[in-house]
Amino acid sequence: MPAWLILIIVGVVLVILGVATNIGQFLIWIGVIVLVVSLVLGLLRRSRT
């Protein structure tokens, strides 16, 4: 499983359970940021070849 997916899943579970909602939201945002960065880097690698 990719790291971004694990972060988003853990964040969503924490928010749904109501445990440490601030940490859950933080993990969701970090997961989204990692996903976007990995997509941009992947596109840049494809355009160079």
Short mmCIF file of N, CA, C and O in Angstrom, two decimals:
data_model
loop_
_atom_site.label_atom_id
_atom_site.label_comp_id
_atom_site.label_asym_id
_atom_site.label_seq_id
_atom_site.Cartn_x
_atom_site.Cartn_y
_atom_site.Cartn_z
N MET A 1 0.84 -1.19 0.00
CA MET A 1 0.00 0.00 0.00
C MET A 1 0.88 1.24 0.00
O MET A 1 1.84 1.30 0.75
N PRO A 2 0.51 2.22 -0.79
CA PRO A 2 1.29 3.46 -0.78
C PRO A 2 1.16 4.20 0.54
O PRO A 2 0.16 4.08 1.24
N ALA A 3 2.18 4.99 0.86
CA ALA A 3 2.20 5.71 2.14
C ALA A 3 1.04 6.70 2.25
O ALA A 3 0.44 6.86 3.32
N TRP A 4 0.72 7.37 1.14
CA TRP A 4 -0.34 8.37 1.20
C TRP A 4 -1.69 7.74 1.51
O TRP A 4 -2.50 8.30 2.24
N LEU A 5 -1.92 6.53 0.98
CA LEU A 5 -3.18 5.85 1.23
C LEU A 5 -3.30 5.42 2.69
O LEU A 5 -4.36 5.55 3.31
N ILE A 6 -2.21 4.94 3.25
CA ILE A 6 -2.20 4.55 4.67
C ILE A 6 -2.50 5.75 5.56
O ILE A 6 -3.30 5.67 6.49
N LEU A 7 -1.87 6.91 5.27
CA LEU A 7 -2.09 8.11 6.06
C LEU A 7 -3.55 8.56 5.99
O LEU A 7 -4.15 8.92 7.01
N ILE A 8 -4.11 8.52 4.79
CA ILE A 8 -5.51 8.95 4.64
C ILE A 8 -6.45 8.00 5.37
O ILE A 8 -7.37 8.44 6.06
N ILE A 9 -6.21 6.70 5.26
CA ILE A 9 -7.08 5.72 5.92
C ILE A 9 -7.02 5.88 7.43
O ILE A 9 -8.04 5.89 8.11
N VAL A 10 -5.82 6.01 7.97
CA VAL A 10 -5.67 6.17 9.43
C VAL A 10 -6.34 7.46 9.88
O VAL A 10 -7.03 7.50 10.90
N GLY A 11 -6.15 8.53 9.11
CA GLY A 11 -6.79 9.80 9.46
C GLY A 11 -8.30 9.72 9.45
O GLY A 11 -8.97 10.22 10.36
N VAL A 12 -8.86 9.09 8.43
CA VAL A 12 -10.32 8.95 8.34
C VAL A 12 -10.85 8.12 9.49
O VAL A 12 -11.88 8.46 10.09
N VAL A 13 -10.16 7.04 9.83
CA VAL A 13 -10.60 6.20 10.94
C VAL A 13 -10.59 6.98 12.25
O VAL A 13 -11.53 6.91 13.04
N LEU A 14 -9.54 7.77 12.48
CA LEU A 14 -9.47 8.57 13.70
C LEU A 14 -10.59 9.60 13.76
O LEU A 14 -11.19 9.82 14.81
N VAL A 15 -10.88 10.23 12.62
CA VAL A 15 -11.95 11.24 12.60
C VAL A 15 -13.31 10.58 12.82
O VAL A 15 -14.14 11.09 13.57
N ILE A 16 -13.54 9.43 12.19
CA ILE A 16 -14.82 8.74 12.36
C ILE A 16 -15.02 8.28 13.80
O ILE A 16 -16.11 8.42 14.36
N LEU A 17 -13.97 7.76 14.40
CA LEU A 17 -14.08 7.29 15.79
C LEU A 17 -14.16 8.45 16.78
O LEU A 17 -14.54 8.24 17.92
N GLY A 18 -13.79 9.64 16.35
CA GLY A 18 -13.83 10.79 17.23
C GLY A 18 -12.66 10.87 18.18
O GLY A 18 -12.66 11.63 19.14
N VAL A 19 -11.64 10.05 17.93
CA VAL A 19 -10.45 10.04 18.77
C VAL A 19 -9.39 10.90 18.09
O VAL A 19 -9.03 10.63 16.95
N ALA A 20 -8.91 11.90 18.78
CA ALA A 20 -7.85 12.76 18.26
C ALA A 20 -8.21 13.29 16.87
O ALA A 20 -7.50 13.06 15.92
N THR A 21 -9.33 14.00 16.79
CA THR A 21 -9.80 14.47 15.49
C THR A 21 -8.81 15.43 14.84
O THR A 21 -8.66 15.43 13.62
N ASN A 22 -8.11 16.24 15.63
CA ASN A 22 -7.11 17.14 15.05
C ASN A 22 -5.98 16.36 14.41
O ASN A 22 -5.53 16.69 13.32
N ILE A 23 -5.54 15.30 15.07
CA ILE A 23 -4.48 14.47 14.51
C ILE A 23 -4.99 13.74 13.27
O ILE A 23 -4.27 13.61 12.28
N GLY A 24 -6.23 13.28 13.30
CA GLY A 24 -6.81 12.60 12.14
C GLY A 24 -6.88 13.51 10.93
O GLY A 24 -6.52 13.12 9.82
N GLN A 25 -7.32 14.75 11.15
CA GLN A 25 -7.39 15.71 10.04
C GLN A 25 -5.99 16.03 9.54
O GLN A 25 -5.79 16.17 8.32
N PHE A 26 -5.04 16.14 10.43
CA PHE A 26 -3.65 16.40 10.04
C PHE A 26 -3.11 15.27 9.17
O PHE A 26 -2.49 15.51 8.14
N LEU A 27 -3.39 14.02 9.56
CA LEU A 27 -2.93 12.87 8.78
C LEU A 27 -3.59 12.84 7.40
O LEU A 27 -2.94 12.49 6.41
N ILE A 28 -4.86 13.21 7.33
CA ILE A 28 -5.55 13.26 6.04
C ILE A 28 -4.88 14.28 5.13
O ILE A 28 -4.59 14.02 3.96
N TRP A 29 -4.59 15.47 5.67
CA TRP A 29 -3.94 16.51 4.86
C TRP A 29 -2.54 16.10 4.42
O TRP A 29 -2.15 16.33 3.28
N ILE A 30 -1.79 15.47 5.31
CA ILE A 30 -0.44 15.00 4.95
C ILE A 30 -0.54 13.95 3.84
O ILE A 30 0.23 13.97 2.88
N GLY A 31 -1.51 13.05 3.95
CA GLY A 31 -1.71 12.03 2.92
C GLY A 31 -2.05 12.65 1.57
O GLY A 31 -1.54 12.23 0.53
N VAL A 32 -2.91 13.67 1.57
CA VAL A 32 -3.27 14.34 0.32
C VAL A 32 -2.06 15.05 -0.27
O VAL A 32 -1.83 14.99 -1.49
N ILE A 33 -1.27 15.71 0.57
CA ILE A 33 -0.07 16.40 0.09
C ILE A 33 0.92 15.41 -0.52
O ILE A 33 1.48 15.66 -1.59
N VAL A 34 1.13 14.29 0.15
CA VAL A 34 2.05 13.27 -0.38
C VAL A 34 1.54 12.74 -1.71
O VAL A 34 2.31 12.53 -2.65
N LEU A 35 0.23 12.51 -1.82
CA LEU A 35 -0.36 12.04 -3.07
C LEU A 35 -0.13 13.04 -4.20
O LEU A 35 0.30 12.67 -5.29
N VAL A 36 -0.39 14.32 -3.95
CA VAL A 36 -0.22 15.34 -4.98
C VAL A 36 1.24 15.44 -5.40
O VAL A 36 1.55 15.50 -6.60
N VAL A 37 2.15 15.44 -4.44
CA VAL A 37 3.57 15.54 -4.77
C VAL A 37 4.01 14.33 -5.59
O VAL A 37 4.74 14.48 -6.58
N SER A 38 3.55 13.14 -5.23
CA SER A 38 3.96 11.96 -5.98
C SER A 38 3.38 11.98 -7.39
O SER A 38 4.05 11.56 -8.35
N LEU A 39 2.16 12.47 -7.56
CA LEU A 39 1.59 12.58 -8.90
C LEU A 39 2.35 13.59 -9.76
O LEU A 39 2.62 13.34 -10.93
N VAL A 40 2.71 14.73 -9.17
CA VAL A 40 3.46 15.74 -9.92
C VAL A 40 4.83 15.20 -10.31
O VAL A 40 5.27 15.37 -11.46
N LEU A 41 5.51 14.54 -9.39
CA LEU A 41 6.82 13.97 -9.72
C LEU A 41 6.71 12.90 -10.79
O LEU A 41 7.56 12.81 -11.68
N GLY A 42 5.65 12.10 -10.75
CA GLY A 42 5.44 11.09 -11.77
C GLY A 42 5.21 11.70 -13.14
O GLY A 42 5.73 11.22 -14.16
N LEU A 43 4.45 12.78 -13.19
CA LEU A 43 4.21 13.46 -14.46
C LEU A 43 5.49 14.10 -14.99
O LEU A 43 5.74 14.10 -16.20
N LEU A 44 6.30 14.66 -14.10
CA LEU A 44 7.55 15.27 -14.53
C LEU A 44 8.51 14.21 -15.09
O LEU A 44 9.22 14.46 -16.06
N ARG A 45 8.53 13.03 -14.47
CA ARG A 45 9.40 11.97 -14.96
C ARG A 45 8.96 11.48 -16.34
O ARG A 45 9.78 11.18 -17.19
N ARG A 46 7.64 11.40 -16.56
CA ARG A 46 7.13 10.96 -17.86
C ARG A 46 7.45 11.98 -18.94
O ARG A 46 7.75 11.63 -20.07
N SER A 47 7.35 13.26 -18.62
CA SER A 47 7.59 14.30 -19.63
C SER A 47 9.06 14.39 -20.01
O SER A 47 9.38 14.82 -21.12
N ARG A 48 9.96 13.99 -19.16
CA ARG A 48 11.39 14.05 -19.46
C ARG A 48 11.83 12.94 -20.41
O ARG A 48 12.78 13.09 -21.14
N THR A 49 11.13 11.83 -20.38
CA THR A 49 11.56 10.70 -21.23
C THR A 49 11.00 10.79 -22.62
O THR A 49 10.12 11.52 -22.93
#
